[in-house]
Coordinates of N, CA and C in Angstrom, one line a residue:
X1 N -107.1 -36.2 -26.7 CA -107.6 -36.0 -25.3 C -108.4 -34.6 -25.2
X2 N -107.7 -33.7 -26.0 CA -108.4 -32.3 -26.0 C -109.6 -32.2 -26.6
X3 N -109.7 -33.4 -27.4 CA -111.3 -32.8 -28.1 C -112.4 -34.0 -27.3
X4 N -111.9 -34.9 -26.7 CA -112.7 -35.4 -25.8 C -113.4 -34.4 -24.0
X5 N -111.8 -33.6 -24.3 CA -112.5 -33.3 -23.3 C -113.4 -31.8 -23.4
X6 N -113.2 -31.5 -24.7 CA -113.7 -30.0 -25.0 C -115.6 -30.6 -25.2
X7 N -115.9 -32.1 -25.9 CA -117.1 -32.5 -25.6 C -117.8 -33.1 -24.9
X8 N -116.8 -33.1 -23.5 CA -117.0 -33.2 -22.3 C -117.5 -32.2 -21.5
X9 N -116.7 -31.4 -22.1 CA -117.5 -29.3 -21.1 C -118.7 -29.1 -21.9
X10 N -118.6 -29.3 -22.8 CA -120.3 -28.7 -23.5 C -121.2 -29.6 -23.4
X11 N -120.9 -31.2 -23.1 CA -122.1 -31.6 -22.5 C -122.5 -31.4 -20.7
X12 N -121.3 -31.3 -20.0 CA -121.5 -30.9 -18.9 C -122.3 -29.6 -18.6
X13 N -121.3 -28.5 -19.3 CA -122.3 -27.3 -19.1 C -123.4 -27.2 -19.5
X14 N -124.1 -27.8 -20.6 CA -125.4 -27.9 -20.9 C -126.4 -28.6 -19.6
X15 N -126.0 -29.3 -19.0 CA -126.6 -30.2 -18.1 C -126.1 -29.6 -16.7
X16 N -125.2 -29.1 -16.4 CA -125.1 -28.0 -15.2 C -126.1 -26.6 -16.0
X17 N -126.2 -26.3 -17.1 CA -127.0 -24.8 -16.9 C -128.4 -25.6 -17.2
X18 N -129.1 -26.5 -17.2 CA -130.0 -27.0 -17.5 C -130.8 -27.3 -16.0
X19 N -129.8 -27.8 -15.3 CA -130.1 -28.5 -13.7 C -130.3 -27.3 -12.9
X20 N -129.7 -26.0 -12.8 CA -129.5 -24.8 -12.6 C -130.7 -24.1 -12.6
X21 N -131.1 -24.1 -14.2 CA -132.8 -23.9 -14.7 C -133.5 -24.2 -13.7
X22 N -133.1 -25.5 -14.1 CA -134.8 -26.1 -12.7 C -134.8 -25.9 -11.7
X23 N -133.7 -25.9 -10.9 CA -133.5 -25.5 -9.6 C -133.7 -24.4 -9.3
X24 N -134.1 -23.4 -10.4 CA -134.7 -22.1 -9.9 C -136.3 -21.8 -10.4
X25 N -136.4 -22.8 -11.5 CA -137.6 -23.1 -12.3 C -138.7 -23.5 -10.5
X26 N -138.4 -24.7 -10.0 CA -138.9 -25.4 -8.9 C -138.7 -24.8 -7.5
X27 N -137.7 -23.6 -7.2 CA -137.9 -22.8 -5.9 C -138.8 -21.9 -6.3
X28 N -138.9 -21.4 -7.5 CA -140.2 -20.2 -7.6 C -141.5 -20.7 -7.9
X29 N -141.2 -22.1 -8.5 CA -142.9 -22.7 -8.2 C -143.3 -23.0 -6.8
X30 N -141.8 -23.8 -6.3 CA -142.5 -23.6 -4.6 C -143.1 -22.5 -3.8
X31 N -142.5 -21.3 -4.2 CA -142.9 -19.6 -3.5 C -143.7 -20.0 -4.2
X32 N -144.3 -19.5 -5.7 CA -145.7 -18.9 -5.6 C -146.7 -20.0 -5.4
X33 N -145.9 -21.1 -4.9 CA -147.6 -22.3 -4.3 C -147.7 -22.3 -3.3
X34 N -146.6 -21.9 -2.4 CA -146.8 -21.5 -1.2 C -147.6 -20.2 -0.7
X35 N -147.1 -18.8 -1.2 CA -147.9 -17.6 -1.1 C -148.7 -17.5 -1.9
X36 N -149.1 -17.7 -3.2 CA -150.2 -17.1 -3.8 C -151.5 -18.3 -3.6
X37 N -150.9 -19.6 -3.7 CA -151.6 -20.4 -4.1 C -152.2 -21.3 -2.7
X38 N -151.4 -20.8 -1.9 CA -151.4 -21.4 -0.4 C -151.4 -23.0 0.0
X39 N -150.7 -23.5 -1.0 CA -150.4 -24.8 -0.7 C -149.3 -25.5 -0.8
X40 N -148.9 -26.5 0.0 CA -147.5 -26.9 0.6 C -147.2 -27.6 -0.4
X41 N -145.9 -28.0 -1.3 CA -145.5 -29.0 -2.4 C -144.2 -29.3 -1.2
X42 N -144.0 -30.8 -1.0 CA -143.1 -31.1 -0.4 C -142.1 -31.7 -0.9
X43 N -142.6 -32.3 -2.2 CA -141.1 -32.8 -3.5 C -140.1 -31.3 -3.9
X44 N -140.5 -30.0 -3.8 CA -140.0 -29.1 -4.1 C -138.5 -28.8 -3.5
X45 N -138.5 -29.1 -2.4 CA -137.7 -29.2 -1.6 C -136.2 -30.1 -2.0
X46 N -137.0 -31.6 -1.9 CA -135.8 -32.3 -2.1 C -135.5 -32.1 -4.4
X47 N -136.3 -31.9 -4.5 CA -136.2 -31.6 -6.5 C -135.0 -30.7 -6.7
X48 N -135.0 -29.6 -5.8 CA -134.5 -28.2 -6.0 C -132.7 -28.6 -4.7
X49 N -132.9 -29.2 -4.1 CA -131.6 -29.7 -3.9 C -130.8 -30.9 -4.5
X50 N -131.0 -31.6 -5.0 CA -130.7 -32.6 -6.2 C -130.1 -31.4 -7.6
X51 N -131.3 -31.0 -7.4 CA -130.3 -29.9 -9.0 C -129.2 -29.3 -8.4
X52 N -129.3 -28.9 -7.6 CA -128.3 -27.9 -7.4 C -127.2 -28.5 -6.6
X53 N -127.2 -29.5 -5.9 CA -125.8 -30.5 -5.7 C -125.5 -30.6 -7.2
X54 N -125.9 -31.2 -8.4 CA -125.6 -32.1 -9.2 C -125.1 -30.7 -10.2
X55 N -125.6 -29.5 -10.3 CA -125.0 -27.9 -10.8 C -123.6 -27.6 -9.7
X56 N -123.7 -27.9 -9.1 CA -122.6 -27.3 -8.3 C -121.3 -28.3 -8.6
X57 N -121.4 -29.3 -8.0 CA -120.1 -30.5 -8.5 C -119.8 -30.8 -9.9
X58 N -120.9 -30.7 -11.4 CA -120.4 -30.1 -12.4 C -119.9 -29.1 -12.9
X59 N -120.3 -28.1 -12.4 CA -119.6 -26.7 -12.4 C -118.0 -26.5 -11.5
X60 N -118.0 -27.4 -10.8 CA -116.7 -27.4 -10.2 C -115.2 -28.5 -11.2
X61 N -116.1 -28.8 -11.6 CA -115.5 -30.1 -12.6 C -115.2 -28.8 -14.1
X62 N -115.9 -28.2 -14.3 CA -116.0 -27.5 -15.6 C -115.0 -26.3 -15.1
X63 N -114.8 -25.8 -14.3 CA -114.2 -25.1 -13.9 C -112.8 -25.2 -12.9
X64 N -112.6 -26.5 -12.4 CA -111.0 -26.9 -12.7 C -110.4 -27.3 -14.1
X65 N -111.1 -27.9 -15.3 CA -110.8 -27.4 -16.8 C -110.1 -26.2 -17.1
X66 N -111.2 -24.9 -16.8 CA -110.5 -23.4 -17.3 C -110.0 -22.7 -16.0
X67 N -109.7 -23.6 -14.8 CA -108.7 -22.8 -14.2 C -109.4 -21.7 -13.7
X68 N -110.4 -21.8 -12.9 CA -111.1 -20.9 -12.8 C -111.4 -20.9 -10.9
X69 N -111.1 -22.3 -10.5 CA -111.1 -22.0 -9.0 C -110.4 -20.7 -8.2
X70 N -110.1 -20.8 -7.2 CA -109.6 -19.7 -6.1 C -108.2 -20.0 -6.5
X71 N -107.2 -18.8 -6.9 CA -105.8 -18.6 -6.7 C -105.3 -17.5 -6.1
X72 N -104.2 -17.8 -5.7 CA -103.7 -17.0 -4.5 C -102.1 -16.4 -5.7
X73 N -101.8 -15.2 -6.1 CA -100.6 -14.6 -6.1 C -99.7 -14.9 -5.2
X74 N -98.6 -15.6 -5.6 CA -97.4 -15.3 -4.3 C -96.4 -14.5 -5.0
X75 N -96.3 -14.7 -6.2 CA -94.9 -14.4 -7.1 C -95.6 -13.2 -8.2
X76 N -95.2 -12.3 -8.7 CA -95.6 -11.7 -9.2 C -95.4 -12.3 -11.0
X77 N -96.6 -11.8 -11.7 CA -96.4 -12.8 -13.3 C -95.0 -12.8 -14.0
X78 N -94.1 -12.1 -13.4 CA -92.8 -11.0 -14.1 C -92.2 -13.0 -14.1
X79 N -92.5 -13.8 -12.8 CA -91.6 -14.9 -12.7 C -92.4 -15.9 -13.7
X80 N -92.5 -16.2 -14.8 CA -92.8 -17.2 -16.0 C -92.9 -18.5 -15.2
X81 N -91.3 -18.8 -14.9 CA -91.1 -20.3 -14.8 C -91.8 -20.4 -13.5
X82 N -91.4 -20.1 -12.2 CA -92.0 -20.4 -10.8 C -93.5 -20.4 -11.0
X83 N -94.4 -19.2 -11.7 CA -95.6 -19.4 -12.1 C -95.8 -20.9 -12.7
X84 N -95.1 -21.2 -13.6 CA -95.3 -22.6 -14.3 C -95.2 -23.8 -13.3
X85 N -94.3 -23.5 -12.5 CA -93.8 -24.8 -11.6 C -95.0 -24.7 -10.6
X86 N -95.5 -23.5 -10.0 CA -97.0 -23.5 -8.9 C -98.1 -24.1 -9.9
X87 N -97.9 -23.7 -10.9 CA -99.4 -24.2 -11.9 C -99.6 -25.9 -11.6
X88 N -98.3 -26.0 -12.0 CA -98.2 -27.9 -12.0 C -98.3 -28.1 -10.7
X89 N -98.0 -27.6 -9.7 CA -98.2 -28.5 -8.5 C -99.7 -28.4 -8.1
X90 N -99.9 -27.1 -8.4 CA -101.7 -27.1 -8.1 C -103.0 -27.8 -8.5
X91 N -102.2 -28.3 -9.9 CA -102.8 -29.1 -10.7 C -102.4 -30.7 -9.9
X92 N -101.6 -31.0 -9.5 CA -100.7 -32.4 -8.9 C -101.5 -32.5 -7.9
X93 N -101.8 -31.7 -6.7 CA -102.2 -31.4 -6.0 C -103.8 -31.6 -5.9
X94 N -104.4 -31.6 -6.7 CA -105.9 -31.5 -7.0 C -105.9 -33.1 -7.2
X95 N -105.4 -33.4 -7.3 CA -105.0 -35.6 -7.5 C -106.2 -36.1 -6.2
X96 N -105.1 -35.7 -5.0 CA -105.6 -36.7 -4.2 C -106.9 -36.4 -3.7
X97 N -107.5 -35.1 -3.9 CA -109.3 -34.9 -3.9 C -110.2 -35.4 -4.6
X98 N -109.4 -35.7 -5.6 CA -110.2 -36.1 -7.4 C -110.3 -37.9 -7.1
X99 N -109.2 -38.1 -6.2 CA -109.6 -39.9 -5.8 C -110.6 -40.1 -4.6
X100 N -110.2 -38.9 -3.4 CA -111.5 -39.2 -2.7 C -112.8 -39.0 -3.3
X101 N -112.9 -37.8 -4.1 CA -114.1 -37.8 -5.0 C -114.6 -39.1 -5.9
X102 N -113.8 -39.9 -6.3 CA -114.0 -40.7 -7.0 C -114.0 -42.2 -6.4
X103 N -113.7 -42.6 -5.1 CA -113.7 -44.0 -4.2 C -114.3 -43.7 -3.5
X104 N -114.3 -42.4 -2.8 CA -115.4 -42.4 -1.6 C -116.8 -41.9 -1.8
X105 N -116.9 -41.1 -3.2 CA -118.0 -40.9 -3.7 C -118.9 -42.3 -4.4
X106 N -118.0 -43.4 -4.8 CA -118.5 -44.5 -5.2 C -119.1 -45.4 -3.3
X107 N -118.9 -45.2 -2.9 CA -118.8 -45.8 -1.6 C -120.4 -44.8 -1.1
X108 N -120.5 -43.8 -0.8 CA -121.8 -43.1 -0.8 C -122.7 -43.7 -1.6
X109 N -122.3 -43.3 -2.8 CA -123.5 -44.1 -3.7 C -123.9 -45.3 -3.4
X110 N -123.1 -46.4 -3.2 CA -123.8 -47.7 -2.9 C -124.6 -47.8 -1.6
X111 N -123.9 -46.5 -0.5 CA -124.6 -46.3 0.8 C -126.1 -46.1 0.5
X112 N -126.1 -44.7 -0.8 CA -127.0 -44.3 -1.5 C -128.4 -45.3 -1.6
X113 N -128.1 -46.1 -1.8 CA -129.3 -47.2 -2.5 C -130.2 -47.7 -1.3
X114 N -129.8 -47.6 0.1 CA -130.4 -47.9 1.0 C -130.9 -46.9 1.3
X115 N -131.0 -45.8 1.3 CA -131.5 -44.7 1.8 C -132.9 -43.7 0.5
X116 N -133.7 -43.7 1.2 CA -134.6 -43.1 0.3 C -134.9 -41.6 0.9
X117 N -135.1 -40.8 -0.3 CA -135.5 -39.2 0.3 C -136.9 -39.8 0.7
X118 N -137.5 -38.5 1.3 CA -138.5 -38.4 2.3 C -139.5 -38.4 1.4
X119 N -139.8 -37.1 0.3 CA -141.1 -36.8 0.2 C -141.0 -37.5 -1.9
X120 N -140.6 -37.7 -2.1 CA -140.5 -38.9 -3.4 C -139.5 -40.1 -3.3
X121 N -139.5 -40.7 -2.5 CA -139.3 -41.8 -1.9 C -138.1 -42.1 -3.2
X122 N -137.0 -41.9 -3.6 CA -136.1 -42.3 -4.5 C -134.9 -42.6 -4.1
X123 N -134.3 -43.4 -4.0 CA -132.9 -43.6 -3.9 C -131.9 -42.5 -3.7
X124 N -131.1 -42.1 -2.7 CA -130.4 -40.8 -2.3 C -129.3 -41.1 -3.2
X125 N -129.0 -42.2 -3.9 CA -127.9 -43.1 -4.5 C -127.9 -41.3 -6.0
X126 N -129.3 -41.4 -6.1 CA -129.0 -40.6 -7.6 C -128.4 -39.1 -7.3
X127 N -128.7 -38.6 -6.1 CA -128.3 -37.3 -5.8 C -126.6 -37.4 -5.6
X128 N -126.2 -38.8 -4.4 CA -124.8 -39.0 -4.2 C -124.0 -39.1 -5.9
X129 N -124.5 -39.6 -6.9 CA -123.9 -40.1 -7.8 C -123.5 -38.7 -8.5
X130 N -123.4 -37.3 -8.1 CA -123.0 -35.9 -9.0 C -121.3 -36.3 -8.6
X131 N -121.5 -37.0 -7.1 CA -119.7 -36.6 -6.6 C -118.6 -37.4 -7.3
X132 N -119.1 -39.3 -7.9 CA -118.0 -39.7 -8.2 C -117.8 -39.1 -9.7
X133 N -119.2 -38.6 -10.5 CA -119.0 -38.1 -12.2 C -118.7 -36.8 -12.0
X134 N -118.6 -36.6 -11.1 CA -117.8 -35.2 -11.0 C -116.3 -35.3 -10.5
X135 N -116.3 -36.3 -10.0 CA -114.6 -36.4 -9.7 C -113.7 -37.1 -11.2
X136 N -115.0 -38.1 -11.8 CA -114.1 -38.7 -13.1 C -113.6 -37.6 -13.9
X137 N -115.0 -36.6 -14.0 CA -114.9 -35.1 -15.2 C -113.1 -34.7 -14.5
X138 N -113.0 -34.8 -13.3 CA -112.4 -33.5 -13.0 C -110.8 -34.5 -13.3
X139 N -110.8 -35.8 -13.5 CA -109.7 -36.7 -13.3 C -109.2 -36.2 -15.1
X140 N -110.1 -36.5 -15.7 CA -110.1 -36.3 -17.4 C -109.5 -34.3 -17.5
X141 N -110.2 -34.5 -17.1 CA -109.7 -32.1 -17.1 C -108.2 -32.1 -16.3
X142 N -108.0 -33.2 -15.3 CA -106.6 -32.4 -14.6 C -105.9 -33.5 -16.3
X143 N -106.0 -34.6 -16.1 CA -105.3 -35.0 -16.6 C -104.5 -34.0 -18.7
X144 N -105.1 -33.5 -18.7 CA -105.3 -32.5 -19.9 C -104.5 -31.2 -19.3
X145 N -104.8 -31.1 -18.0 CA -104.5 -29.6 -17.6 C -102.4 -29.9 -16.9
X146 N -102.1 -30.8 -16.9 CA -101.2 -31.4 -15.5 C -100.2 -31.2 -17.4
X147 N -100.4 -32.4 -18.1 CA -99.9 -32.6 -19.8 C -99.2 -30.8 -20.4
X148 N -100.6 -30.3 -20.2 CA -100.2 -28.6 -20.9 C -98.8 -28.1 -19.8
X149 N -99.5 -28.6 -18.5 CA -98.3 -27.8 -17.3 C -97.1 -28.2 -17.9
X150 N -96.8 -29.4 -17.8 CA -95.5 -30.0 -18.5 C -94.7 -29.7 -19.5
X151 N -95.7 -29.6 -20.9 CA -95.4 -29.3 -21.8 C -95.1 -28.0 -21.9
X152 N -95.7 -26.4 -21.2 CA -95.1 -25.3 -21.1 C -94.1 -25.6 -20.2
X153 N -93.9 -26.2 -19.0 CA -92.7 -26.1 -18.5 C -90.9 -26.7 -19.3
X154 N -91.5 -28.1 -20.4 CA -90.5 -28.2 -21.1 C -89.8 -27.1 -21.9
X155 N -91.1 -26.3 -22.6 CA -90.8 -25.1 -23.5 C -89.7 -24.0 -22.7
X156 N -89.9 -24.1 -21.6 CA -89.0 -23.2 -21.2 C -89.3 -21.7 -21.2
X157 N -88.4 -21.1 -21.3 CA -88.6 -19.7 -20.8 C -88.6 -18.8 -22.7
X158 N -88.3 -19.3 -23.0 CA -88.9 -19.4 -24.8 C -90.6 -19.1 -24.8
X159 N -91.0 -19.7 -24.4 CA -92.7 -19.7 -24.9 C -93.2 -19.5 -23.8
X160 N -93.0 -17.9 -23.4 CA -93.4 -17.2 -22.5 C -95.0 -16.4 -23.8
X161 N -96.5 -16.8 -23.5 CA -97.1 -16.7 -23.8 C -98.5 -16.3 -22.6
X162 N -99.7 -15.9 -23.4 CA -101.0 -15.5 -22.8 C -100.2 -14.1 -21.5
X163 N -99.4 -13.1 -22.0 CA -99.5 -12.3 -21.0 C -98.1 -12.4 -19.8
X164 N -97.4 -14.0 -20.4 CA -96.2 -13.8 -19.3 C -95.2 -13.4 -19.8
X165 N -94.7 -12.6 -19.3 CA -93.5 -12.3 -19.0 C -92.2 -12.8 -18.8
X166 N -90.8 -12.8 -19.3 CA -89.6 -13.4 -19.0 C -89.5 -13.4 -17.8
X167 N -89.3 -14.6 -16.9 CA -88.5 -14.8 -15.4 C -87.3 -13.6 -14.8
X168 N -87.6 -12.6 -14.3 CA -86.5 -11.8 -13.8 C -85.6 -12.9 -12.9

């Protein structure tokens, strides 16, 4: 599972830092066709939000992987196990977002197909489609991340590692 999903992050982050690119590649061609060049590009607009929905919901996916979202301290690191037991529920916890991302994101997208952007007339279907492959990425990463929680919590207070501390 681990090496599926380790070539899961390096094709995602290639394609989030790629989409990223453009999306900054296509706001500065819009400025300087706007100011220097004095003329309006109106695909620029919807191009440059497409990347950067489709960079953002991959990067959110890549980044519930390394644990990298917002955490809040309650317990100080000294407590191993309770640290381990918050990890797994936050990971448990991330479940029932990762299904609306994933049923109700499929449900948009078919909404998707009836709706065309304005100024390149394409299906909104392809822009909707970052939320359910970004809920599958993130279904495959918890699932990997929920496993490890487990497995250190079996270990017990034994394989207290990466900086933790014995449970006072």
């Amino acid at each position: 599972m681990r090496k599926i999903n380790d070539l899961l992050e390096k094709l995602l982050t290639f394609i989030a830092g790629s989409l990223f690119a453009a999306f900054i590649l296509t706001v500065l061609y819009q400025v300087v066709a706007r100011n220097y060049l004095k003329i309006s590009v109106s695909w620029t607009d919807e191009v440059a939000m497409a990347c950067f929905i489709w960079a953002v919901f991959i990067g959110a996916a890549i980044a519930l992987r390394k644990r990298r979202h917002y955490v809040v301290d309650v317990f100080p690191p000294s407590f191993v196990i309770t640290q381990r037991v918050l990890r797994l529920f936050g990971s448990l916890a991330c479940l029932p977002v990762i299904y609306v991302l994933i049923v109700h994101g499929n449900v948009l997208v078919d909404m998707g197909w009836n709706r065309r952007s304005v100024a390149l007339g394409t299906p909104m279907a392809y822009v909707f489609a970052a939320i359910p492959v970004a809920g599958i990425s993130m279904l495959l990463f918890s699932i990997e991340t929920i496993r490890d929680d487990i497995a250190k919590l079996r270990a017990g207070r034994g394989a207290a590692s990466g900086g933790e501390a014995p449970e006072s």
